[in-house]
Short mmCIF file of C-alpha atoms in Angstrom, two decimals:
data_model
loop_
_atom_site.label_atom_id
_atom_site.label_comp_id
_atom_site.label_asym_id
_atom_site.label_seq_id
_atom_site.Cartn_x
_atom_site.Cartn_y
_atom_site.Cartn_z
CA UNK O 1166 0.00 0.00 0.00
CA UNK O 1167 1.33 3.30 -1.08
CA UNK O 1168 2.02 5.32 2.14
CA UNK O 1169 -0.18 8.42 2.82
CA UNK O 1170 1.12 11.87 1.27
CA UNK O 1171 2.03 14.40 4.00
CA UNK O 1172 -1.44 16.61 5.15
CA UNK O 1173 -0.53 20.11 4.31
CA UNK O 1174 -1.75 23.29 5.71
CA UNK O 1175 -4.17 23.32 2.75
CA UNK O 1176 -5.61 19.88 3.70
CA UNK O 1177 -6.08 21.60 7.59
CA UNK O 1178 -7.66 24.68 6.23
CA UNK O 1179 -10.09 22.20 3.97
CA UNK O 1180 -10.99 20.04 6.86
CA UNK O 1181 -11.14 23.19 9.10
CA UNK O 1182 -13.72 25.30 6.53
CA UNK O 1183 -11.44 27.74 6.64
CA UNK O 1184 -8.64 29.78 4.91
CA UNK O 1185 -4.63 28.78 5.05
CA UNK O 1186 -4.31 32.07 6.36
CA UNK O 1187 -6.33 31.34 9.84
CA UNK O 1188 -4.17 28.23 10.24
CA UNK O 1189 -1.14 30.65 9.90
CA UNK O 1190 -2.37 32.57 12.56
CA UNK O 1191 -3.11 29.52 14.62
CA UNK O 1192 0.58 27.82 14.15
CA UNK O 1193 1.61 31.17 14.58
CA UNK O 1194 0.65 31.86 17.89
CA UNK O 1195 -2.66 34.49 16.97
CA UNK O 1196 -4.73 32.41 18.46
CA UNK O 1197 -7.00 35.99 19.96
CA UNK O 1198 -7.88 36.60 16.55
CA UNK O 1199 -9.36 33.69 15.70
CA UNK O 1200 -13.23 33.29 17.19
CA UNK O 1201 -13.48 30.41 19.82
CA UNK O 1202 -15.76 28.08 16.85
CA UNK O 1203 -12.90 28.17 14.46
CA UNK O 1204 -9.82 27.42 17.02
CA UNK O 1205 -12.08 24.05 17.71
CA UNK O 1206 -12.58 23.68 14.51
CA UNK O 1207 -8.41 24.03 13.83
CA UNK O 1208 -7.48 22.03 16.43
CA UNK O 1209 -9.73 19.23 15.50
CA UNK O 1210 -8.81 19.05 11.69
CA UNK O 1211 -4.67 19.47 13.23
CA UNK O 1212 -5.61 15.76 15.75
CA UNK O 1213 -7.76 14.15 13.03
CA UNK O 1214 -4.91 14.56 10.14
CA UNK O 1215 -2.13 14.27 12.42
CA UNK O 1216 -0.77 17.38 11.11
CA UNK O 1217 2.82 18.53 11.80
CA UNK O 1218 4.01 21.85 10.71
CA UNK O 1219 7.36 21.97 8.90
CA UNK O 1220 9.82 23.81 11.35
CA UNK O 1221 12.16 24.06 8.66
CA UNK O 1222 9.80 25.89 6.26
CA UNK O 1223 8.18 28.02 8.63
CA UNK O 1224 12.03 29.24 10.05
CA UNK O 1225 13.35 29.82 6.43
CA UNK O 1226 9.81 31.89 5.70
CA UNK O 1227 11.01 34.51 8.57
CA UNK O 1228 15.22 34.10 7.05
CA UNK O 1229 16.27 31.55 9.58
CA UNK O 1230 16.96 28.24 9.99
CA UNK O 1231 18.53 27.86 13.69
CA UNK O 1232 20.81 25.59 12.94
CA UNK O 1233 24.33 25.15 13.71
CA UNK O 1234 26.58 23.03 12.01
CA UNK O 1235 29.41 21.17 13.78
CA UNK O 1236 32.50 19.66 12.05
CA UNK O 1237 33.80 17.32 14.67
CA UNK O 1238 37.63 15.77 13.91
CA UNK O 1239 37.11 12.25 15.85
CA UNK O 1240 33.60 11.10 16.87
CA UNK O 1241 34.99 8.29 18.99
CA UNK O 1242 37.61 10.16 20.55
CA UNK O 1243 36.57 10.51 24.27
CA UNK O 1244 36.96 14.13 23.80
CA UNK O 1245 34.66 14.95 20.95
CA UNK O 1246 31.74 12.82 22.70
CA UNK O 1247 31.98 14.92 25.83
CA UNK O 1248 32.56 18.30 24.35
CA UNK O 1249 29.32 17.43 21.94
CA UNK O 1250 27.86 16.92 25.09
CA UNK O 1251 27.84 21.07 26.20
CA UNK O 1252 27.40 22.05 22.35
CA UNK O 1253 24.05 20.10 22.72
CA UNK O 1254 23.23 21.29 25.90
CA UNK O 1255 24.04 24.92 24.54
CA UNK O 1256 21.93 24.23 21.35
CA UNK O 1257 18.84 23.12 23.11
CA UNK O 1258 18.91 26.09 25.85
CA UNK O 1259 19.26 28.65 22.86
CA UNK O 1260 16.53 27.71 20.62
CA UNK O 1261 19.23 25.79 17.75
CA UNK O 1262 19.18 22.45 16.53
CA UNK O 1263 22.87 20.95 15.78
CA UNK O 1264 23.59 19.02 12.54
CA UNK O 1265 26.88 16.95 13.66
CA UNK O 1266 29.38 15.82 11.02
CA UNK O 1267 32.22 13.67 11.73
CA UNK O 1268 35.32 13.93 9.51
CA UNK O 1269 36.85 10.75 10.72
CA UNK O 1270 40.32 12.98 10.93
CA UNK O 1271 40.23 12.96 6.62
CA UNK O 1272 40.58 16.51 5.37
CA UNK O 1273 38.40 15.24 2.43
CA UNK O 1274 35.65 15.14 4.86
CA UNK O 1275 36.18 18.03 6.05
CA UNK O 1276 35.78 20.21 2.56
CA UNK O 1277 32.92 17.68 2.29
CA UNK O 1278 30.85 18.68 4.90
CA UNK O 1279 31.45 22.71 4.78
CA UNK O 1280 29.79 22.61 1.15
CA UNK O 1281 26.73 20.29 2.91
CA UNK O 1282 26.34 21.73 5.68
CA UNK O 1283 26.04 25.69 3.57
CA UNK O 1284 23.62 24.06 1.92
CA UNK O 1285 21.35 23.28 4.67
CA UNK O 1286 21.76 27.00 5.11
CA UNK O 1287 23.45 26.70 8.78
CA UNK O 1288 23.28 30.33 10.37
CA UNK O 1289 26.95 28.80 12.38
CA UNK O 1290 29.83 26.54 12.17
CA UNK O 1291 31.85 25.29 14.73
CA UNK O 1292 34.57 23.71 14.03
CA UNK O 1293 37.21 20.98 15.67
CA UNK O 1294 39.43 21.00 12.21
CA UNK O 1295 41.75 18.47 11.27
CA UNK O 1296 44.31 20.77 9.57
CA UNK O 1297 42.78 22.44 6.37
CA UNK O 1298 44.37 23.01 3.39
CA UNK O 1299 44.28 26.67 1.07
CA UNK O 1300 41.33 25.38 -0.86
CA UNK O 1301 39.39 24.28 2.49
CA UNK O 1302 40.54 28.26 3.78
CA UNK O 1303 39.71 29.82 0.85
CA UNK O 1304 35.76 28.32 1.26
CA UNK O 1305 35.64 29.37 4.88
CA UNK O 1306 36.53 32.74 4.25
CA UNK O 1307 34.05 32.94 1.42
CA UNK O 1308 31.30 31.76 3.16
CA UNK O 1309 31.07 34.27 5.41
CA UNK O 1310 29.47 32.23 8.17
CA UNK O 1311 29.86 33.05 11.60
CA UNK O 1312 32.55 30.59 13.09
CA UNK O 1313 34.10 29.06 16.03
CA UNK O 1314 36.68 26.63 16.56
CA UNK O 1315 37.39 24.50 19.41
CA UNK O 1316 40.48 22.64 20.24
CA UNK O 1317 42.67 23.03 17.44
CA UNK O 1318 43.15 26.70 15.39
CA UNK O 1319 43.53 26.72 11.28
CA UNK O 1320 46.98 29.09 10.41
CA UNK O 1321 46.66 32.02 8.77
CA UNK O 1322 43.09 32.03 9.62
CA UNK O 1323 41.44 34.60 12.24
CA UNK O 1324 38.45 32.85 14.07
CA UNK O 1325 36.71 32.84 17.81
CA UNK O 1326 38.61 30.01 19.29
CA UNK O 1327 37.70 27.75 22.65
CA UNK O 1328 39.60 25.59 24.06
CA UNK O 1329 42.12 24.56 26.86
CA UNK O 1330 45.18 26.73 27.83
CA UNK O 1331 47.53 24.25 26.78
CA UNK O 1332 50.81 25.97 28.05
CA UNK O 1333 49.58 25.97 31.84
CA UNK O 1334 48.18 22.38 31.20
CA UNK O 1335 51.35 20.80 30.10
CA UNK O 1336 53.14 22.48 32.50
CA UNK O 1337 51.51 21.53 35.57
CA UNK O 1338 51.68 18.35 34.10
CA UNK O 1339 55.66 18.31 33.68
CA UNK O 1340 56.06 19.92 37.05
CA UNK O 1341 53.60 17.23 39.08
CA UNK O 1342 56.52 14.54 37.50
CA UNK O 1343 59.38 16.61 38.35
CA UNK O 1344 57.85 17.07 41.81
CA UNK O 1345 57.55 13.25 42.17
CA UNK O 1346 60.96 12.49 41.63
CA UNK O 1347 60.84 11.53 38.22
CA UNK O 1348 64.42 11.99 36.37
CA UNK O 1349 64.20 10.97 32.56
CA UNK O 1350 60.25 12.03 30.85
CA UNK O 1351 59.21 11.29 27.59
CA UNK O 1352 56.33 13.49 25.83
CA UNK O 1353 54.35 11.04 23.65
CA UNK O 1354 52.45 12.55 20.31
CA UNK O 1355 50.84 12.03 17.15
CA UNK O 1356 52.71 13.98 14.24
CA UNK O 1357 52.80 17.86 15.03
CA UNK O 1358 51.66 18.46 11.54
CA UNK O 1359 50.28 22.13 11.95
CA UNK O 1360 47.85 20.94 14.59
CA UNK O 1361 48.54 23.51 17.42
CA UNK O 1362 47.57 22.00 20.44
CA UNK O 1363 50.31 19.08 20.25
CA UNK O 1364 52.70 21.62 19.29
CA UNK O 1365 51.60 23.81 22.14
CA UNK O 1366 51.73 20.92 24.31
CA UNK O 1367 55.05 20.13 23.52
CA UNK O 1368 56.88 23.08 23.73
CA UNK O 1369 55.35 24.06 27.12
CA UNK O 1370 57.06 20.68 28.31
CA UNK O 1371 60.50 21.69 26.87
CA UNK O 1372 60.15 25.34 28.48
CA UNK O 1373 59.43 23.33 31.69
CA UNK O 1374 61.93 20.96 31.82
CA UNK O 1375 64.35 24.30 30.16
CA UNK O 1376 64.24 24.97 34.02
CA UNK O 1377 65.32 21.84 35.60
CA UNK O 1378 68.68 20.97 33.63
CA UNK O 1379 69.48 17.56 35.59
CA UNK O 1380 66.26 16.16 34.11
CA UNK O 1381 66.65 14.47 30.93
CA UNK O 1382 63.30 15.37 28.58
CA UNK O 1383 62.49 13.71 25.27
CA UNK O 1384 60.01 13.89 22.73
CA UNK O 1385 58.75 11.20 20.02
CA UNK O 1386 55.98 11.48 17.38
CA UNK O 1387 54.04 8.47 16.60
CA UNK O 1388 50.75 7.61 14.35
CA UNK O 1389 47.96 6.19 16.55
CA UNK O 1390 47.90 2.92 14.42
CA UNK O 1391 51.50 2.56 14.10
CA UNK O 1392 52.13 -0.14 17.49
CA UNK O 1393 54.87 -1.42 16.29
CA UNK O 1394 56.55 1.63 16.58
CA UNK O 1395 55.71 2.94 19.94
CA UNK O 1396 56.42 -0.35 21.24
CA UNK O 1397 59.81 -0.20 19.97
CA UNK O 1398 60.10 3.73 21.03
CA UNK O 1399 58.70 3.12 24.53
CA UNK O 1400 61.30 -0.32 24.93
CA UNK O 1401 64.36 2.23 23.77
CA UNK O 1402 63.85 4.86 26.35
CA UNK O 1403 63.10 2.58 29.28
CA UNK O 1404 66.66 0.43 28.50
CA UNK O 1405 68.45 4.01 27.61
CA UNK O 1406 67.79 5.25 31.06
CA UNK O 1407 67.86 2.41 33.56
CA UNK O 1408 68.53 2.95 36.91
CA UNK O 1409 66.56 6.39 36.77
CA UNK O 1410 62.98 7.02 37.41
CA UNK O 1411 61.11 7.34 34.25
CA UNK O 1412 57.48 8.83 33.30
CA UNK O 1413 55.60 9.69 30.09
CA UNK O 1414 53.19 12.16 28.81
CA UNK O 1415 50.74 11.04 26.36
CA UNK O 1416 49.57 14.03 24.48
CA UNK O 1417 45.87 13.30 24.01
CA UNK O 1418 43.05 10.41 25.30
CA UNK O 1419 43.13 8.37 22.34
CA UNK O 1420 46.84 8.40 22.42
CA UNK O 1421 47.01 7.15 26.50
CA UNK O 1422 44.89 4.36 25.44
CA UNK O 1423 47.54 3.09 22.75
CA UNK O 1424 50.30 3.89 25.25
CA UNK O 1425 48.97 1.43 27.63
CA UNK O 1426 48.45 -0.91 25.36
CA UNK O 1427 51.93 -0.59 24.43
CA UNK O 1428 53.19 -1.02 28.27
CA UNK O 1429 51.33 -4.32 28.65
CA UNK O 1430 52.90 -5.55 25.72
CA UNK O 1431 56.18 -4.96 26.46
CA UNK O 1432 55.87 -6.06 29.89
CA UNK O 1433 56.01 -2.79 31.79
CA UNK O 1434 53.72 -1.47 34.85
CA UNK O 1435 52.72 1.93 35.24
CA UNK O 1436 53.43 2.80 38.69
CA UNK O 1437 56.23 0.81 39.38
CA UNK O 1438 57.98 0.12 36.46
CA UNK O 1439 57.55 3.63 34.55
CA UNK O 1440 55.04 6.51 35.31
CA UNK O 1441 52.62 7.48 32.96
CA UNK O 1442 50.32 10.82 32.92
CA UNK O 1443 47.80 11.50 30.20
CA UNK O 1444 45.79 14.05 28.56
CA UNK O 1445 41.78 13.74 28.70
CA UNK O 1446 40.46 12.21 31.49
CA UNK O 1447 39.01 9.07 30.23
CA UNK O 1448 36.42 6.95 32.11
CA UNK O 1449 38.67 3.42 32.73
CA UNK O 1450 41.86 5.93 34.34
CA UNK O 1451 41.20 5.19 37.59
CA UNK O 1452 40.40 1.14 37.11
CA UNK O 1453 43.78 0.71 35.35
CA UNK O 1454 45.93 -1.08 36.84
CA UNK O 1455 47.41 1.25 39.65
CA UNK O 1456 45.17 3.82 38.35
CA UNK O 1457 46.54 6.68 35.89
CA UNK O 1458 47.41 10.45 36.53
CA UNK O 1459 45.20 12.43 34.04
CA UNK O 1460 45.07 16.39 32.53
CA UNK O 1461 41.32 16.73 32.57
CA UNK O 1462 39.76 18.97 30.26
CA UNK O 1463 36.43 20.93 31.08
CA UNK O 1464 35.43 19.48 27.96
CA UNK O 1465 31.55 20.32 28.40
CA UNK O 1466 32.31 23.73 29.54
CA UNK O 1467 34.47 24.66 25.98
CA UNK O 1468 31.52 22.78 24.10
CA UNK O 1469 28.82 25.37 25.73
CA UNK O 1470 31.47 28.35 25.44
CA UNK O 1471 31.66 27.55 21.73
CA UNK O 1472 28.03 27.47 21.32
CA UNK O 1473 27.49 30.59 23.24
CA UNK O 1474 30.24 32.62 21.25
CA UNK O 1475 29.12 31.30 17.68
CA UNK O 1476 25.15 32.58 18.94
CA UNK O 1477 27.01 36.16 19.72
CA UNK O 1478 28.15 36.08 16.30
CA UNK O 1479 25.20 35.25 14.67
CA UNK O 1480 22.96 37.96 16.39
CA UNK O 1481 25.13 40.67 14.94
CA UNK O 1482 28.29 40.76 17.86
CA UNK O 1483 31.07 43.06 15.90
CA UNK O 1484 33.49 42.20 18.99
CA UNK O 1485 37.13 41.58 17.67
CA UNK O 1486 38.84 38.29 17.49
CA UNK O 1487 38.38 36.32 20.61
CA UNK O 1488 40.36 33.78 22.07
CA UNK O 1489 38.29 31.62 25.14
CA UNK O 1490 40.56 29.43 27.27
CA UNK O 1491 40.06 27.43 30.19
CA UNK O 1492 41.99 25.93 32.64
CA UNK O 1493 42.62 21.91 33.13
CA UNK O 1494 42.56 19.91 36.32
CA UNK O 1495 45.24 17.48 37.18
CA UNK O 1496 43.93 14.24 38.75
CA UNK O 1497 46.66 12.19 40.77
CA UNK O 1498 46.13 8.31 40.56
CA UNK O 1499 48.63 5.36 41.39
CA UNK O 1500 50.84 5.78 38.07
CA UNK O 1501 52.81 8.62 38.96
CA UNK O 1502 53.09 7.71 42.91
CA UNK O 1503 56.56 8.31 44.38
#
């Protein structure tokens, strides 16, 4: 059986003995200027067809679609599912509804899903971006769109950006392991690429450890899928420093996960054979093994922030370039014990 076409407001105004325009008035909230016998008559013909006004069509009628769209790097990434979590919030309290794209980390995507997403008419974007080349700049300038980015900036492009202050996060996190005794660190990443928050990271852990000459600091770069690597990495700097007290600093959640991983298989404890402190809280730290020492993020606080400030922008705000961080919150579990 063919299903049932859509009822329209024409098919309510029929079944109402009426004109489209009283049913306007009636969706529209002019419900005094419409006699007591016709609202009845409205409201009946809206139950008996099942009627459901288009939101979309009635927003785009007055120039507005309330919509944000959200480019999100990593939709499994611990991260991205809690910052989502305050964009939603955010969304719902300010009258938007949030179309959610996930690039999967592919730049492809990315381009991908700024053409969709201006064609859904979007009044906002906000962004968690991947690394975008010219031709993915040149679009985002030319849309014109009010934008925010979270997490990670784009170079040589001026936008509202939220996210953690990375230099006092990093170092609080190098100083907690110098504090604890630890002698020899190693500062775990991803490749740098031009993604500004490992870079940030980073270097706020070599101006640290810049202070505190006796300590011996590395740094290695290492694809999440590539374990072969970091096993052999992680195996090198344990045997190249024996008989000192070592630690490492993963740079991000998804990272810490692969880290461990890599301990286990190389038959190392955190704890008591090596320390280990991560960024990004993540939800199994404190039932692993000895428990491990985490740099959490207010994730759902820079997911609202973002909302808020992209909202500001869209209802006209002229204020210059703004840059929102927040503070992280070091958690101290069993992995970096003395």
């Amino acid at each position: 059986m063919a299903k049932s076409a859509r009822p329209t407001i024409s098919d309510v105004a029929k079944a109402a003995k009426t004109g489209k325009t009283s049913i306007s008035r009636y969706l529209n909230g002019e419900k005094h200027l419409l006699s007591d016998a016709l609202l009845a008559r409205i409201e009946t013909a809206i139950a008996e067809l099942d009627y459901r006004p288009s939101l979309m069509a009635r927003n785009l009628k007055r120039g507005r679609t309330r919509l944000i769209g959200l480019i999100i790097a990593d939709i499994t990434n611990p991260y991205s599912v809690n910052v989502l979590s305050g964009i939603e919030a955010a969304c719902r309290e300010k009258g938007f509804t949030p179309l959610v794209c996930n690039t999967n980390n592919e730049v492809d995507q990315e381009l991908h899903y700024l053409d969709l997403l201006r064609s859904y008419q979007v009044e906002g974007i906000v962004v968690n971006a991947v690394g975008m080349r010219e031709e993915g700049l040149h679009r985002l300038q030319q849309s014109a769109l009010p934008m925010v980015l979270i997490d990670r900036k784009i170079p040589d492009f001026s936008c509202d950006v939220v996210g953690l202050d990375n230099t006092q996060a990093a170092t609080t996190a190098t100083e907690h392991l110098i504090e604890q005794g630890f002698e020899a660190l190693l500062f775990v990443s991803e490749p740098l690429g031009t993604v500004n928050t490992r870079r940030e990271r980073l270097s706020a852990f070599r101006a640290t450890l810049a202070r505190y000459p006796g300590v011996v600091a590395e740094n290695i770069e290492v694809p999440l899928t590539e374990n072969t690597q970091l096993d052999n990495a992680l195996r090198q700097f344990h045997q190249q420093h024996r008989g000192m007290r070592k630690a490492l600093i993963s740079a991000n959640g998804a990272l810490t996960l692969q880290v461990a991983r890599s301990l286990k298989r190389i038959g190392l404890n955190w704890g008591s054979d090596i320390g280990l402190l991560g960024f990004d809280e993540l939800e199994w730290a404190e039932l692993a093994g000895v428990g491990i020492t985490t740099l959490k993020q207010p994730t759902w606080q820079i997911g609202y922030a973002a909302v808020e400030q992209v909202v500001r922008r869209i209802e006209g705000a002229a204020e210059t370039i703004h840059e929102q961080v927040f503070s992280g919150e070091l958690i101290v579990r069993g992995s970096t014990a003395r």
